[in-house]
Amino acid sequence: MLKAFIGFIIILLTIPFLVFMPNAIVTEWHTAGAFNEQMNNSIELSAPTITVPVAMKDRNGLIFSEEYVEWREPLPLVEIPIFVRQLFLESEDAGFFEHRGYDVAAIARAFAANTASDSLGQGASTITQQVVRMRFLSTDKTYERKVTELFYAAELEKQSTKEEILEMYLNEMYFGNQVYGIGAAATYYFNRPLGELNEAELAFIAAIPNNPSLYDPLQRFEKTKARQERLLTILAKNGVLTAEELDVHKNTAIHLNIKKKERNAPAYSTYVLSELEELIAYSEGFTEKMAQAKSDAEKMELQLQLKARTAEVLATGPVIETALNPQKQQHDERAVSALLKPQGLQAGAAVIDNQTREIVSLFAGKDYQKADFNRAYQAIRQPGSAIKPLLVYAPLFESSAYTSKTPVNAGNICIGSYCPTNVGGFVYGTVTVKDAFRHSHNTAAVRLLRSIGIEEAFSYIEPFGFKSVTQKDYNYPAALGGFTKGMTPLELAGAYTSFIDGTYIPAHAIRAVKDRAGNILYEWPKERVNVWSPSTVSIIRDLLQDVVLNGTGRGISYTTGYMGAKTGTTDHYKDLWVGGMNDNYTTAVWLGHDRPKSIQYLSNQKLHLRLFSTLLQD
């Protein structure tokens, strides 16, 4: 009785206590005022601390990959059923629309209960206070934190409408299992949008936030069901439900249908995120600024800004529409992996749609896992003779009167100390350009590059934007693929698309980046540039086809009416390449080991040709 009496006395003192605060609490008041501007910015749903899942869609509009740690699906209040709002208002804060952010009477009752029991277990938080706690404060049960919470709640009520606060609350409550918000709870626990759930299901998920561990439907289904029935009873008691409706909802069976995180095509989705950063850089001027940067430090600072901006965009939960062909991606992964039997052997490849110039599939490596080294766009390797059509022969036809029948000397040649040799050390005399291309004579290619001029030849591949090709590569060994670093399978495949019709546009996976309302945020320009003349394209396509029929590409399977390719081999057979196309797709595939070593035996077995054939199948 003594404790109860003391508690009653403390209740009477509570109201003036809220007005005449000790110095420590007054300090908190000033802190709240000082953070006024910060709070104005922080209460927006797009705040960086609240990340919304990123969804990637394939060419059919179906989600194939999701990026998130926390599952969220924020909804505007108008899309949240009235029944849901009633569930929380009646059970959590019946006076929500009347109070100013806190309920003094409830605080007094809680204070008395806690004093009587020597504990801090009894709560008295309004919905506004709960929002404040979720956004700005800790969950420590101390009187000092509770008083600070009151002032922040009052401040939030000044800055926001009741409807805005309720929307925040319903979208940010924790529903267990890394699920935040009522919309996300619906899609996670029932795999259906909130608007499609019946009243029993709505009440079931509404039971969780009171104690997400205790009422976890996956671990304690019966406890969740019991609390659901208590919530429904409250609604009936308060006149929201009739006795008949209460009985129906209590007896409606609950069948969970837990959402599975989409993690398909990791090789493709990993690349999409990388391309997104490039798209943002292009769209917001970072690319141009970095190209004009006067120092490495300036460029580094811009790169850090770009990464921060990309993270900011990702936090909003954009929908990324892509060109992924899920059936082909799955086929290519299985078929190519099945051919990579020797231990440690790897491959990287990109397949591009000839009509749209979009990336439809990527092979990142055997047994690839998300965030692994992606050989499709990260493996920079010397291309060997696969570069010859782009750096030597097409520029030759563009800049001279040469044709495929023009004779060329394929004999020994030395330019200074550089003396290239042909494969096998064979020496040839005068051959036609077609023969030199068909059998990939190195000496002829170097002679032709010299006749074109190094600067002139390299000017023709500038549109392709090979990221690792620098001024250091402007030399004669480049005619044979002897670059300082080289290029990726994706880069080489993209360059080969210029032989479809002479035009070029960078191959992309992303069609559009949209916000959750469907508004376009980013998309690539669609203008193509003319790279090769029609006559050059015609000759090159004929030469590529001849390689398949009569040259180093014999063994490639025809999959359509046209098939053209060029092979490439680096010193000591450390890398095997094939680049080319059929009527539907263009591809480039690299074969080798991550730590280079000779694979000449695989060249003899024509494994690279089989990989190429596989990738060009539908």
XYZ file of C-alpha atoms in Angstrom:
618
model
C 0.000 0.000 0.000
C 2.867 2.343 0.776
C 4.288 1.905 -2.725
C 0.884 2.561 -4.286
C 0.480 5.732 -2.214
C 3.931 6.955 -3.204
C 3.109 6.205 -6.855
C -0.102 8.262 -6.573
C 1.821 11.221 -5.181
C 4.294 10.971 -8.063
C 1.385 10.989 -10.533
C 0.220 14.342 -9.149
C 3.694 15.713 -9.645
C 4.009 14.498 -13.253
C 2.363 17.426 -15.057
C 4.452 20.231 -13.509
C 7.438 17.940 -13.915
C 6.938 18.179 -17.688
C 7.086 21.976 -17.484
C 9.846 22.589 -14.934
C 12.616 20.243 -16.009
C 15.987 19.607 -14.364
C 19.001 20.979 -16.177
C 19.787 17.668 -17.851
C 16.333 17.495 -19.430
C 16.377 21.173 -20.404
C 19.568 20.368 -22.266
C 17.670 17.710 -24.185
C 15.045 20.337 -25.095
C 17.734 22.585 -26.528
C 19.178 19.594 -28.355
C 15.798 18.913 -29.921
C 15.572 22.526 -31.033
C 19.092 22.483 -32.404
C 18.258 19.388 -34.417
C 15.078 20.937 -35.785
C 16.498 21.382 -39.274
C 18.058 17.940 -39.188
C 14.717 16.390 -38.253
C 13.013 18.204 -41.099
C 15.293 16.325 -43.474
C 15.391 13.050 -41.555
C 11.676 12.277 -41.485
C 11.493 11.784 -45.238
C 11.040 8.141 -46.241
C 13.869 8.443 -48.731
C 16.389 9.051 -45.928
C 19.597 7.052 -46.577
C 19.140 5.075 -43.368
C 16.014 3.483 -44.812
C 16.825 1.350 -47.813
C 14.150 -0.088 -50.055
C 14.767 -3.326 -52.004
C 16.097 -3.057 -55.544
C 14.228 -5.154 -58.101
C 15.681 -6.256 -61.445
C 13.328 -7.338 -64.203
C 14.130 -9.418 -67.268
C 13.000 -8.648 -70.814
C 9.617 -10.214 -70.024
C 8.983 -7.871 -67.118
C 9.502 -10.567 -64.479
C 11.678 -10.014 -61.399
C 14.761 -12.224 -61.550
C 16.892 -10.668 -58.825
C 16.413 -8.574 -55.702
C 18.990 -6.676 -53.702
C 18.204 -6.074 -50.062
C 19.143 -6.820 -46.472
C 15.848 -5.540 -45.108
C 12.605 -6.292 -46.934
C 10.570 -3.102 -47.305
C 7.632 -2.094 -49.486
C 6.523 1.359 -48.366
C 2.983 2.315 -49.339
C 1.169 5.649 -49.361
C -1.478 5.833 -46.653
C -4.295 5.832 -49.222
C -3.215 2.335 -50.325
C -3.291 0.948 -46.785
C -6.748 -0.472 -45.994
C -8.862 1.328 -43.403
C -9.116 -1.962 -41.525
C -5.341 -2.003 -41.026
C -5.348 1.518 -39.645
C -8.171 0.610 -37.268
C -6.255 -2.423 -36.004
C -3.313 -0.298 -34.907
C -5.199 2.795 -33.787
C -7.614 0.860 -31.588
C -4.936 -1.345 -30.047
C -1.990 1.058 -29.845
C -3.242 4.639 -29.680
C -6.992 5.249 -29.585
C -6.452 8.965 -28.969
C -3.987 9.405 -31.817
C -5.948 12.107 -33.623
C -6.556 14.083 -30.410
C -3.210 14.208 -28.592
C -0.194 16.366 -29.452
C 2.262 13.513 -29.714
C 2.111 12.174 -26.178
C -0.657 11.153 -23.765
C -0.077 12.574 -20.272
C -2.715 10.373 -18.673
C -1.174 7.244 -20.146
C 2.261 8.349 -18.983
C 0.916 8.823 -15.468
C -0.648 5.370 -15.444
C 2.564 3.787 -16.670
C 4.611 5.731 -14.137
C 2.389 4.484 -11.304
C 2.544 0.896 -12.497
C 6.318 0.968 -12.827
C 6.769 2.602 -9.443
C 4.553 0.027 -7.780
C 6.547 -2.816 -9.310
C 10.021 -1.265 -9.132
C 10.400 -1.813 -12.890
C 10.234 0.034 -16.177
C 8.178 -2.573 -18.011
C 4.932 -0.644 -18.404
C 4.839 1.441 -21.628
C 2.723 4.439 -22.547
C 3.960 5.297 -26.025
C 1.733 6.914 -28.587
C 2.142 6.124 -32.272
C 4.035 9.401 -32.652
C 6.439 8.420 -29.891
C 6.988 5.048 -31.503
C 7.873 6.752 -34.802
C 10.321 9.005 -32.975
C 11.878 5.994 -31.271
C 12.224 4.132 -34.543
C 13.774 7.084 -36.309
C 15.777 9.104 -33.838
C 16.231 7.474 -30.442
C 17.239 4.244 -28.792
C 14.834 1.755 -27.239
C 16.410 2.006 -23.769
C 13.764 2.018 -21.033
C 15.001 4.964 -18.985
C 13.059 7.964 -17.768
C 15.584 10.348 -19.309
C 15.109 8.770 -22.743
C 11.344 8.754 -22.310
C 11.273 12.495 -21.530
C 13.512 13.233 -24.510
C 11.099 11.146 -26.575
C 8.217 13.411 -25.505
C 9.884 16.532 -26.831
C 10.857 14.887 -30.096
C 7.294 13.630 -30.460
C 5.923 17.129 -29.928
C 8.410 18.450 -32.483
C 7.423 15.806 -35.025
C 3.754 16.659 -34.574
C 4.550 20.299 -35.442
C 6.345 19.333 -38.614
C 4.022 16.616 -39.912
C 0.316 15.925 -40.249
C -1.316 13.061 -38.392
C -1.763 11.224 -41.675
C 1.952 11.568 -42.483
C 2.930 10.252 -39.050
C 0.564 7.297 -39.368
C 2.005 6.507 -42.782
C 5.534 6.564 -41.350
C 4.454 4.272 -38.542
C 2.768 1.691 -40.757
C 5.710 1.655 -43.172
C 8.528 1.448 -40.635
C 7.363 -0.931 -37.920
C 9.417 -4.069 -37.539
C 7.595 -7.292 -38.411
C 10.401 -9.741 -37.664
C 12.602 -11.672 -40.101
C 14.154 -8.432 -41.438
C 10.730 -7.225 -42.617
C 9.765 -3.588 -42.147
C 6.340 -2.089 -42.799
C 2.866 -3.500 -43.245
C 3.178 -3.648 -47.042
C 6.356 -5.692 -46.833
C 4.810 -7.954 -44.168
C 1.972 -8.804 -46.548
C 4.254 -9.773 -49.416
C 6.709 -11.591 -47.152
C 4.344 -13.700 -45.056
C 1.589 -14.225 -47.647
C 3.384 -13.449 -50.928
C 0.503 -11.191 -51.925
C 0.035 -7.397 -51.973
C -1.521 -5.857 -48.889
C -4.710 -4.995 -50.757
C -5.348 -8.657 -51.562
C -5.311 -9.889 -47.947
C -8.541 -10.610 -46.079
C -9.301 -9.186 -42.633
C -8.092 -12.266 -40.817
C -4.742 -12.143 -42.601
C -4.415 -8.417 -41.985
C -5.029 -8.903 -38.282
C -2.553 -11.779 -38.223
C 0.380 -9.701 -39.495
C -0.760 -6.767 -37.335
C -0.161 -9.006 -34.334
C 3.593 -9.213 -34.977
C 5.075 -5.751 -34.216
C 4.034 -5.723 -30.548
C 6.812 -8.243 -29.922
C 8.382 -9.556 -33.154
C 10.300 -12.301 -31.381
C 7.380 -13.563 -29.323
C 4.936 -13.299 -32.211
C 7.194 -14.590 -34.987
C 4.798 -16.563 -37.247
C 7.603 -18.811 -38.450
C 8.579 -19.893 -34.934
C 5.496 -19.261 -32.776
C 2.511 -19.432 -35.064
C 0.027 -20.215 -32.280
C 1.101 -17.239 -30.200
C 0.714 -14.976 -33.246
C -2.739 -16.435 -33.864
C -3.723 -15.845 -30.234
C -2.694 -12.205 -30.407
C -4.534 -11.840 -33.731
C -7.712 -12.949 -31.984
C -7.098 -10.458 -29.160
C -6.783 -7.657 -31.691
C -9.996 -8.702 -33.406
C -11.728 -8.790 -30.024
C -10.615 -5.219 -29.336
C -12.147 -4.111 -32.639
C -15.408 -5.864 -31.772
C -15.420 -4.338 -28.295
C -14.972 -0.875 -29.815
C -17.721 -1.370 -32.351
C -15.566 -1.755 -35.449
C -16.631 -5.394 -35.928
C -19.926 -7.131 -35.251
C -20.038 -10.324 -33.218
C -20.671 -12.281 -36.408
C -17.694 -10.688 -38.195
C -15.511 -11.370 -35.179
C -16.446 -15.033 -35.248
C -15.805 -15.311 -39.015
C -12.381 -13.648 -38.851
C -11.252 -15.681 -35.832
C -12.132 -18.901 -37.611
C -10.659 -18.032 -40.999
C -7.731 -20.347 -41.662
C -4.310 -18.721 -41.961
C -1.964 -20.211 -44.534
C 1.482 -18.634 -44.770
C 3.232 -18.411 -48.135
C 6.691 -17.101 -47.324
C 8.365 -15.006 -49.984
C 11.639 -16.306 -51.342
C 14.298 -13.796 -52.285
C 14.862 -13.791 -56.032
C 18.506 -14.562 -56.722
C 18.529 -15.786 -60.292
C 21.243 -15.066 -62.858
C 23.861 -13.745 -60.403
C 26.387 -13.234 -63.216
C 23.958 -10.900 -64.943
C 22.628 -9.107 -61.855
C 26.149 -8.371 -60.621
C 26.943 -6.739 -63.922
C 23.685 -4.752 -63.860
C 24.722 -3.079 -60.606
C 28.080 -2.193 -62.134
C 26.411 -0.797 -65.229
C 24.022 1.211 -63.076
C 26.967 3.129 -61.651
C 28.154 3.856 -65.190
C 24.667 4.994 -66.195
C 24.447 7.359 -63.233
C 27.940 8.655 -64.007
C 26.941 9.336 -67.613
C 23.572 10.882 -66.769
C 24.760 13.141 -63.959
C 27.993 14.368 -65.503
C 30.505 12.334 -63.506
C 31.906 10.679 -66.635
C 32.689 14.007 -68.268
C 34.139 15.472 -65.091
C 36.427 12.471 -64.540
C 37.639 12.685 -68.135
C 38.575 16.342 -67.505
C 40.103 15.735 -64.066
C 43.543 17.299 -63.814
C 44.900 14.969 -61.148
C 44.461 11.476 -59.754
C 43.297 12.993 -56.473
C 40.536 14.918 -58.245
C 39.474 11.808 -60.122
C 39.446 9.775 -56.904
C 37.244 12.363 -55.207
C 34.780 12.207 -58.115
C 34.745 8.418 -57.935
C 33.915 8.566 -54.227
C 31.106 11.018 -54.955
C 29.788 8.713 -57.675
C 29.744 5.720 -55.360
C 27.913 7.737 -52.720
C 25.380 8.888 -55.304
C 24.884 5.325 -56.559
C 24.279 4.122 -53.000
C 21.774 6.926 -52.569
C 19.869 5.846 -55.686
C 19.923 2.190 -54.664
C 18.548 3.081 -51.232
C 15.360 4.376 -52.855
C 14.582 0.895 -54.198
C 14.567 1.472 -57.956
C 13.180 -1.012 -60.440
C 15.823 -1.831 -63.042
C 14.439 -3.111 -66.331
C 16.951 -5.194 -68.252
C 17.372 -7.114 -71.496
C 18.084 -10.444 -69.785
C 16.843 -13.476 -71.675
C 16.387 -15.829 -68.708
C 16.079 -18.983 -70.799
C 19.248 -18.238 -72.747
C 21.131 -17.218 -69.609
C 20.248 -20.519 -67.996
C 21.111 -22.474 -71.152
C 24.484 -20.763 -71.556
C 25.459 -21.250 -67.922
C 24.661 -24.957 -67.985
C 26.062 -25.730 -71.430
C 29.316 -23.785 -71.070
C 29.939 -25.063 -67.527
C 29.468 -28.632 -68.742
C 32.269 -28.143 -71.287
C 34.738 -26.741 -68.744
C 35.799 -30.098 -67.359
C 39.547 -29.694 -66.673
C 40.199 -28.583 -63.102
C 40.590 -24.830 -62.792
C 39.653 -24.091 -66.394
C 37.535 -20.965 -66.743
C 35.743 -18.929 -69.355
C 34.070 -15.570 -69.734
C 31.578 -14.549 -72.390
C 28.936 -12.026 -73.384
C 26.071 -12.534 -75.822
C 24.469 -9.524 -77.524
C 21.215 -9.354 -79.456
C 22.007 -8.246 -83.019
C 18.801 -6.304 -83.492
C 18.641 -4.390 -80.211
C 22.385 -4.450 -79.344
C 21.411 -5.418 -75.796
C 23.218 -7.913 -73.572
C 21.003 -10.986 -73.299
C 23.307 -13.282 -71.330
C 26.662 -13.289 -69.570
C 28.899 -16.165 -68.548
C 31.014 -15.100 -65.568
C 32.779 -18.383 -64.900
C 32.172 -21.939 -63.824
C 30.555 -22.256 -60.388
C 30.127 -18.496 -60.248
C 28.648 -17.086 -57.067
C 27.379 -13.559 -56.601
C 30.177 -11.046 -55.977
C 32.827 -13.454 -57.311
C 35.250 -12.325 -60.009
C 33.011 -11.821 -63.040
C 35.011 -12.874 -66.078
C 32.453 -11.542 -68.539
C 33.274 -7.915 -67.754
C 36.170 -7.966 -65.272
C 38.627 -10.390 -66.916
C 40.972 -8.140 -68.897
C 43.027 -10.334 -71.214
C 45.116 -9.860 -74.329
C 42.836 -10.721 -77.280
C 45.375 -12.293 -79.603
C 44.368 -12.341 -83.277
C 40.715 -11.745 -82.385
C 41.577 -8.028 -82.528
C 42.740 -8.154 -86.156
C 39.353 -7.518 -87.810
C 38.899 -4.383 -85.686
C 42.410 -2.896 -85.588
C 43.886 -4.075 -88.877
C 41.552 -5.333 -91.581
C 38.522 -3.066 -91.240
C 40.730 0.067 -91.001
C 42.641 -1.247 -94.019
C 39.510 -1.398 -96.166
C 38.333 1.965 -94.853
C 41.586 3.779 -95.611
C 42.744 2.167 -98.856
C 41.665 0.497 -102.071
C 42.481 -2.953 -100.714
C 40.006 -5.790 -101.208
C 40.034 -9.362 -100.001
C 41.789 -10.351 -103.240
C 44.637 -7.863 -102.952
C 48.023 -9.601 -102.555
C 50.035 -9.025 -99.396
C 53.503 -10.156 -98.333
C 53.337 -12.702 -95.493
C 57.072 -13.256 -95.343
C 59.393 -12.478 -92.458
C 59.475 -8.892 -91.224
C 61.390 -6.900 -88.636
C 60.538 -3.368 -87.572
C 63.468 -2.298 -85.465
C 63.946 -5.063 -82.928
C 60.396 -6.316 -83.288
C 60.301 -9.456 -85.457
C 56.921 -11.223 -85.331
C 56.505 -14.797 -86.463
C 53.588 -16.859 -87.673
C 52.022 -19.655 -85.654
C 54.298 -22.685 -85.804
C 57.145 -20.551 -87.169
C 55.950 -21.044 -90.746
C 57.124 -18.628 -93.414
C 54.836 -17.611 -96.262
C 55.324 -15.617 -99.380
C 52.762 -13.464 -101.119
C 49.183 -14.357 -100.291
C 45.841 -12.655 -100.726
C 44.327 -10.634 -97.917
C 41.666 -13.316 -97.644
C 44.269 -16.037 -97.144
C 46.118 -13.946 -94.570
C 42.874 -13.416 -92.665
C 41.721 -17.033 -93.012
C 44.927 -18.482 -91.548
C 45.689 -15.531 -89.274
C 49.184 -14.799 -90.651
C 50.886 -12.540 -88.132
C 53.548 -11.153 -90.443
C 50.908 -9.980 -92.923
C 48.898 -8.293 -90.181
C 51.904 -6.321 -88.932
C 52.753 -5.208 -92.488
C 49.194 -4.061 -93.043
C 49.159 -2.132 -89.745
C 52.337 -0.370 -90.814
C 50.767 0.573 -94.143
C 47.706 2.007 -92.403
C 49.652 3.829 -89.720
C 49.367 3.111 -86.010
C 47.608 6.357 -85.110
C 45.184 5.944 -88.004
C 44.376 2.332 -87.125
C 43.773 3.091 -83.460
C 41.483 5.979 -84.347
C 39.030 3.444 -85.780
C 38.646 1.582 -82.482
C 38.215 4.699 -80.335
C 34.385 4.549 -80.577
C 34.445 1.180 -78.821
C 35.839 2.715 -75.643
C 38.162 -0.104 -74.594
C 38.847 0.969 -71.009
C 42.274 -0.614 -70.640
C 43.708 0.399 -74.031
C 46.092 3.325 -73.581
C 48.698 5.254 -75.534
C 51.225 2.645 -74.416
C 49.476 0.160 -76.694
C 50.062 2.224 -79.834
C 52.690 -0.103 -81.291
C 53.057 -2.895 -83.847
C 52.546 -5.862 -81.476
C 48.976 -4.576 -81.049
C 48.226 -5.961 -84.535
C 48.501 -9.411 -82.959
C 46.678 -8.521 -79.740
C 49.840 -7.636 -77.838
C 48.314 -5.011 -75.553
C 49.669 -3.988 -72.178
C 46.489 -5.270 -70.553
C 43.826 -6.021 -73.123
C 40.046 -6.108 -72.993
C 37.136 -8.035 -71.573
C 34.855 -10.491 -73.388
C 32.013 -7.976 -73.105
C 34.093 -5.196 -74.643
C 35.230 -7.385 -77.536
C 31.712 -8.697 -78.204
C 30.400 -5.141 -78.216
C 33.013 -4.048 -80.745
C 32.168 -6.991 -83.015
C 28.547 -5.817 -83.225
C 29.837 -3.045 -85.506
C 30.177 -5.725 -88.187
C 26.426 -6.304 -88.177
C 25.720 -3.212 -90.286
C 28.587 -0.782 -89.733
C 26.942 1.074 -86.856
C 27.878 0.939 -83.209
C 26.210 1.622 -79.901
C 27.636 0.367 -76.588
C 25.950 -2.873 -75.563
C 23.967 -2.479 -72.361
C 21.985 -4.659 -70.008
C 19.848 -1.855 -68.590
C 16.842 -0.665 -70.541
C 15.529 1.766 -67.934
C 15.807 2.574 -64.249
C 12.489 3.571 -62.719
C 11.266 4.650 -59.327
C 8.587 2.650 -57.550
C 5.883 4.783 -59.160
C 7.095 3.857 -62.640
C 8.773 7.158 -63.499
C 11.962 6.838 -65.547
C 15.035 7.928 -63.612
C 17.748 6.888 -66.034
C 18.081 5.322 -69.462
C 20.865 5.098 -72.021
C 20.804 7.161 -75.213
C 19.825 5.107 -78.240
C 21.712 6.927 -81.013
C 24.154 4.810 -83.006
C 27.333 6.021 -84.690
C 28.593 4.947 -88.088
C 31.920 3.173 -87.765
C 32.375 1.199 -90.975
C 31.215 1.761 -94.536
C 28.834 -0.769 -96.138
C 31.632 -2.070 -98.372
C 33.935 -2.685 -95.401
C 31.176 -4.479 -93.512
C 30.469 -6.678 -96.523
C 34.130 -7.659 -96.914
C 34.691 -8.291 -93.199
C 31.560 -10.423 -92.915
C 32.733 -12.478 -95.877
C 36.163 -12.928 -94.300
C 34.667 -13.945 -90.940
C 32.469 -16.503 -92.663
C 35.453 -17.861 -94.584
C 37.289 -18.433 -91.285
C 34.451 -20.701 -90.169
C 34.298 -22.552 -93.479
C 37.967 -22.860 -94.349
C 40.207 -21.387 -91.679
C 40.998 -21.439 -87.972
C 37.266 -21.499 -87.169
C 36.568 -24.835 -88.780
C 34.632 -26.863 -86.259
C 32.197 -24.099 -85.371
C 28.630 -25.325 -85.794
C 26.271 -23.407 -88.037
C 23.176 -22.347 -86.109
C 21.702 -19.891 -88.629
C 22.182 -19.004 -92.302
C 25.190 -16.835 -91.502
C 28.061 -17.646 -89.174
C 31.271 -15.639 -88.975
C 34.128 -15.689 -86.486
C 37.745 -14.849 -85.763
C 39.899 -16.832 -83.372
C 42.651 -15.502 -81.156
C 45.553 -17.101 -79.299
C 48.119 -15.451 -77.028
C 51.734 -16.460 -76.454
C 52.212 -20.011 -75.211
C 48.479 -20.660 -75.637
C 47.624 -19.012 -72.326
C 44.423 -17.555 -73.722
C 42.027 -18.762 -76.394
C 39.467 -16.402 -77.908
C 36.667 -16.485 -80.433
C 34.673 -13.452 -81.482
C 31.926 -13.393 -84.067
C 28.246 -13.661 -84.845
C 25.371 -15.427 -86.509
C 22.087 -13.936 -87.706
C 20.748 -13.513 -84.157
C 23.612 -12.918 -81.757
C 27.133 -11.555 -81.461
C 29.486 -12.992 -78.881
C 33.071 -13.126 -77.690
C 34.334 -15.890 -75.457
C 37.613 -16.158 -73.572
C 39.009 -19.497 -72.391
C 41.905 -19.972 -69.991
C 43.002 -20.078 -66.363
C 42.768 -17.236 -63.873
C 46.468 -17.793 -63.306
C 47.633 -18.112 -66.916
C 49.209 -21.320 -68.106
C 49.378 -23.123 -71.423
C 46.194 -24.755 -72.707
C 47.512 -25.760 -76.131
C 45.923 -29.179 -75.801
C 42.520 -27.524 -75.547
C 43.244 -25.527 -78.683
C 43.934 -28.792 -80.473
C 40.637 -30.124 -79.152
C 38.918 -26.950 -80.393
C 37.169 -26.437 -77.081
C 36.963 -22.684 -77.657
C 35.102 -23.329 -80.927
C 32.589 -25.530 -79.137
C 32.028 -22.846 -76.523
C 31.433 -20.279 -79.251
C 28.954 -22.562 -81.018
C 27.087 -23.159 -77.774
C 26.763 -19.455 -77.010
C 25.178 -18.716 -80.381
C 22.379 -21.206 -79.861
C 18.924 -19.933 -78.953
